[in-house]
């Protein structure tokens, strides 16, 4: 079983749609959780951290369920510029070693 | 302008050759990391360093070496022992103030075999 699992997609959605991604992780000792965005042939960029109480940043909402060991990302009112690969990332240990999911590809269309 | 600088952007390696990828940060971050990304795969950790003059192997350290002589610099050498070096290499850094601090990435080096 992979440490971090994501549906690779692609998710093809029209502009304005709401789309949700889920991610599961296997290490119950994981401490921190993040969503990164990666554009084609570019470096990953931090989208948002994920907190136990859930958190929102504009059109983006992240949720963490420690009991079930999954993380979610909700994007409302999708824009063309949201088209990218979204990486679920889990940090473990004192060195904050990151384990990456393989990413979920989102394509927003007109 | 604060950030993480990787160079070169593209690098070609001949058989049997060692090559060194540069990573410099001026963010005063304590920890630095090297990852490798292959097409369709997630990032995999090669080496990391939490403090100057100390570093640890990640999940795929074989065929690679690093040094951390200065806080701002963490070069990665891809040795001839790495038989499949073609990949996208990403350097990251992080302020070590607890587990909730995220890592920030440089814009990567693409390495190919000639």
Short mmCIF file of C-alpha atoms in Angstrom, two decimals:
data_model
loop_
_atom_site.label_atom_id
_atom_site.label_comp_id
_atom_site.label_asym_id
_atom_site.label_seq_id
_atom_site.Cartn_x
_atom_site.Cartn_y
_atom_site.Cartn_z
CA UNK A 1 0.00 0.00 0.00
CA UNK A 2 1.33 3.44 -0.90
CA UNK A 3 1.98 5.84 1.98
CA UNK A 4 -0.09 8.57 0.32
CA UNK A 5 -2.74 7.67 -2.23
CA UNK A 6 -4.57 9.95 -4.61
CA UNK A 7 -6.87 9.39 -7.57
CA UNK A 8 -4.68 10.42 -10.54
CA UNK A 9 -7.64 11.74 -12.51
CA UNK A 10 -7.84 13.62 -14.78
CA UNK A 11 -10.82 15.50 -13.49
CA UNK A 12 -12.30 17.47 -16.39
CA UNK A 13 -14.71 20.13 -15.15
CA UNK A 14 -16.32 23.21 -16.67
CA UNK A 15 -15.50 26.68 -15.44
CA UNK A 16 -17.54 27.56 -12.37
CA UNK A 17 -17.89 23.98 -11.18
CA UNK A 18 -17.05 22.72 -7.72
CA UNK A 19 -14.58 19.86 -7.57
CA UNK A 20 -13.26 17.80 -4.66
CA UNK A 21 -10.14 15.70 -4.30
CA UNK A 22 -9.47 13.13 -1.63
CA UNK A 23 -6.26 11.64 -0.39
CA UNK A 24 -5.55 8.86 2.12
CA UNK A 25 -2.39 8.31 4.12
CA UNK A 26 -1.16 5.18 5.88
CA UNK A 27 1.11 6.46 8.67
CA UNK A 28 -1.01 7.32 11.69
CA UNK A 29 1.97 9.16 13.21
CA UNK A 30 1.91 11.77 10.43
CA UNK A 31 1.91 15.24 11.88
CA UNK A 32 1.36 17.80 9.17
CA UNK A 33 -0.55 17.89 5.95
CA UNK A 34 -0.38 20.10 2.90
CA UNK A 35 -1.78 20.57 -0.56
CA UNK A 36 0.68 21.68 -3.22
CA UNK A 37 -0.08 22.65 -6.77
CA UNK A 38 2.24 21.70 -9.62
CA UNK A 39 1.97 23.09 -13.13
CA UNK A 40 3.35 21.13 -16.05
CA UNK A 41 7.16 20.94 -15.91
CA UNK A 42 7.32 23.32 -12.96
CA UNK A 43 8.12 23.01 -9.28
CA UNK A 44 5.42 22.30 -6.68
CA UNK A 45 4.06 25.38 -4.96
CA UNK A 46 2.35 25.39 -1.60
CA UNK A 47 -1.39 25.85 -1.97
CA UNK A 48 -2.35 25.49 1.66
CA UNK A 49 -1.62 23.71 4.90
CA UNK A 50 -4.36 21.47 6.26
CA UNK A 51 -5.41 21.87 9.86
CA UNK A 52 -7.42 19.52 12.04
CA UNK A 53 -10.28 21.99 12.30
CA UNK A 54 -10.40 22.49 8.55
CA UNK A 55 -9.39 25.69 6.85
CA UNK A 56 -10.42 27.87 3.97
CA UNK A 57 -8.50 30.20 1.68
CA UNK A 58 -10.78 31.96 -0.76
CA UNK A 59 -12.25 29.35 -3.09
CA UNK A 60 -10.22 26.54 -1.55
CA UNK A 61 -11.22 24.49 1.50
CA UNK A 62 -9.11 21.78 3.07
CA UNK A 63 -10.27 19.17 5.57
CA UNK A 64 -8.42 16.59 7.63
CA UNK A 65 -9.95 13.46 9.16
CA UNK A 66 -7.33 11.87 11.40
CA UNK A 67 -9.55 8.99 12.47
CA UNK A 68 -10.05 7.87 8.87
CA UNK A 69 -6.65 9.13 7.73
CA UNK A 70 -7.82 11.16 4.81
CA UNK A 71 -7.45 14.70 3.58
CA UNK A 72 -9.65 16.56 1.15
CA UNK A 73 -9.46 19.65 -1.01
CA UNK A 74 -12.53 21.43 -2.32
CA UNK A 75 -12.30 24.01 -5.07
CA UNK A 76 -15.35 26.18 -5.65
CA UNK A 77 -16.09 28.26 -8.75
CA UNK A 78 -13.26 26.66 -10.76
CA UNK A 79 -11.21 28.92 -13.01
CA UNK A 80 -9.24 27.99 -16.11
CA UNK A 81 -6.12 28.94 -14.16
CA UNK A 82 -6.85 26.21 -11.61
CA UNK A 83 -5.83 23.61 -14.21
CA UNK A 84 -2.83 21.85 -12.68
CA UNK A 85 -1.82 18.76 -10.74
CA UNK A 86 -2.69 18.85 -7.04
CA UNK A 87 -0.31 17.02 -4.73
CA UNK A 88 -1.34 15.69 -1.36
CA UNK A 89 1.64 15.86 0.99
CA UNK A 90 2.15 14.39 4.45
CA UNK A 91 4.95 15.25 6.89
CA UNK A 92 6.30 12.79 9.42
CA UNK A 93 9.00 12.92 12.03
CA UNK A 94 11.15 15.62 13.55
CA UNK A 95 12.83 16.34 10.23
CA UNK A 96 9.45 16.93 8.64
CA UNK A 97 10.17 14.45 5.90
CA UNK A 98 7.54 14.87 3.24
CA UNK A 99 5.80 12.03 1.47
CA UNK A 100 4.06 13.01 -1.74
CA UNK A 101 1.08 11.51 -3.45
CA UNK A 102 1.41 11.11 -7.20
CA UNK A 103 -1.04 13.95 -7.72
CA UNK A 104 -4.52 14.50 -9.11
CA UNK A 105 -4.74 16.26 -12.42
CA UNK A 106 -7.43 18.89 -12.86
CA UNK A 107 -8.42 20.31 -16.23
CA UNK A 108 -10.89 23.19 -16.18
CA UNK A 109 -12.55 23.90 -19.52
CA UNK A 110 -14.71 26.65 -20.99
CA UNK B 1 14.49 38.93 -3.51
CA UNK B 2 14.36 35.89 -1.21
CA UNK B 3 14.15 32.43 -2.63
CA UNK B 4 15.72 29.16 -3.62
CA UNK B 5 17.92 29.08 -6.70
CA UNK B 6 18.77 25.90 -8.54
CA UNK B 7 21.27 25.69 -11.36
CA UNK B 8 21.60 24.74 -14.06
CA UNK B 9 18.06 24.50 -15.36
CA UNK B 10 19.07 21.73 -17.81
CA UNK B 11 22.02 19.36 -17.52
CA UNK B 12 23.31 16.53 -19.66
CA UNK B 13 25.48 13.76 -18.32
CA UNK B 14 27.75 11.43 -20.20
CA UNK B 15 28.20 7.81 -19.20
CA UNK B 16 30.56 7.44 -16.25
CA UNK B 17 30.49 11.12 -15.41
CA UNK B 18 29.68 12.73 -12.07
CA UNK B 19 27.63 15.92 -12.20
CA UNK B 20 26.77 18.41 -9.45
CA UNK B 21 23.50 20.26 -9.12
CA UNK B 22 23.54 23.53 -7.24
CA UNK B 23 20.96 24.69 -4.69
CA UNK B 24 21.26 28.02 -2.86
CA UNK B 25 18.75 29.68 -0.57
CA UNK B 26 18.76 33.12 1.01
CA UNK B 27 15.74 32.52 3.23
CA UNK B 28 17.89 31.67 6.27
CA UNK B 29 16.15 28.29 6.41
CA UNK B 30 17.69 25.61 8.57
CA UNK B 31 16.61 22.50 6.67
CA UNK B 32 17.22 21.64 3.04
CA UNK B 33 16.06 18.70 0.94
CA UNK B 34 16.65 17.07 -2.43
CA UNK B 35 13.92 15.24 -4.31
CA UNK B 36 13.70 13.45 -7.59
CA UNK B 37 10.56 13.35 -9.76
CA UNK B 38 10.05 10.87 -12.58
CA UNK B 39 7.20 11.24 -15.10
CA UNK B 40 3.85 10.25 -13.63
CA UNK B 41 5.35 9.68 -10.22
CA UNK B 42 5.43 11.54 -6.95
CA UNK B 43 8.51 13.23 -5.57
CA UNK B 44 10.96 10.93 -3.79
CA UNK B 45 13.40 12.09 -1.13
CA UNK B 46 17.10 11.64 -1.90
CA UNK B 47 18.88 13.42 0.96
CA UNK B 48 18.06 16.02 3.58
CA UNK B 49 19.94 18.21 6.00
CA UNK B 50 18.60 19.84 9.14
CA UNK B 51 21.79 21.65 10.11
CA UNK B 52 25.15 22.63 8.67
CA UNK B 53 27.66 19.79 8.42
CA UNK B 54 25.01 17.15 8.92
CA UNK B 55 22.79 15.30 6.44
CA UNK B 56 20.73 12.15 6.27
CA UNK B 57 19.83 9.66 3.54
CA UNK B 58 16.34 9.73 2.21
CA UNK B 59 14.48 6.92 0.48
CA UNK B 60 16.60 6.73 -2.68
CA UNK B 61 20.12 7.90 -1.72
CA UNK B 62 22.09 5.28 -3.64
CA UNK B 63 24.18 6.82 -6.41
CA UNK B 64 23.96 10.34 -4.93
CA UNK B 65 26.05 12.39 -2.53
CA UNK B 66 25.58 15.76 -0.83
CA UNK B 67 27.41 18.26 1.36
CA UNK B 68 26.23 21.02 3.66
CA UNK B 69 29.23 23.22 4.41
CA UNK B 70 27.19 26.41 4.50
CA UNK B 71 23.66 27.05 5.71
CA UNK B 72 22.60 28.52 2.39
CA UNK B 73 24.02 25.82 0.12
CA UNK B 74 23.18 22.13 -0.38
CA UNK B 75 24.72 20.77 -3.61
CA UNK B 76 23.78 17.33 -4.92
CA UNK B 77 26.24 15.17 -6.86
CA UNK B 78 24.82 12.53 -9.16
CA UNK B 79 27.55 9.93 -9.40
CA UNK B 80 28.25 7.39 -12.13
CA UNK B 81 26.83 4.76 -9.76
CA UNK B 82 23.34 6.19 -10.38
CA UNK B 83 22.36 4.12 -13.40
CA UNK B 84 19.09 5.89 -14.17
CA UNK B 85 19.71 9.57 -13.47
CA UNK B 86 17.29 11.06 -15.98
CA UNK B 87 14.72 12.94 -13.91
CA UNK B 88 13.56 16.32 -12.64
CA UNK B 89 15.53 17.25 -9.51
CA UNK B 90 13.98 19.57 -6.96
CA UNK B 91 15.61 21.26 -4.01
CA UNK B 92 13.53 22.52 -1.10
CA UNK B 93 14.13 24.36 2.13
CA UNK B 94 12.19 24.87 5.33
CA UNK B 95 12.38 26.94 8.48
CA UNK B 96 12.71 24.42 11.27
CA UNK B 97 10.16 25.75 13.76
CA UNK B 98 8.07 22.67 14.17
CA UNK B 99 6.29 20.20 11.90
CA UNK B 100 3.74 22.64 10.50
CA UNK B 101 6.28 24.64 8.57
CA UNK B 102 5.96 23.79 4.87
CA UNK B 103 8.80 23.23 2.43
CA UNK B 104 9.41 25.65 -0.42
CA UNK B 105 10.92 24.55 -3.70
CA UNK B 106 13.40 25.86 -6.21
CA UNK B 107 12.42 25.69 -9.87
CA UNK B 108 14.30 22.47 -10.52
CA UNK B 109 17.03 20.98 -12.71
CA UNK B 110 16.25 18.58 -15.54
CA UNK B 111 19.01 16.01 -15.94
CA UNK B 112 19.32 13.81 -19.00
CA UNK B 113 21.81 11.20 -20.18
CA UNK B 114 23.67 11.84 -23.42
#
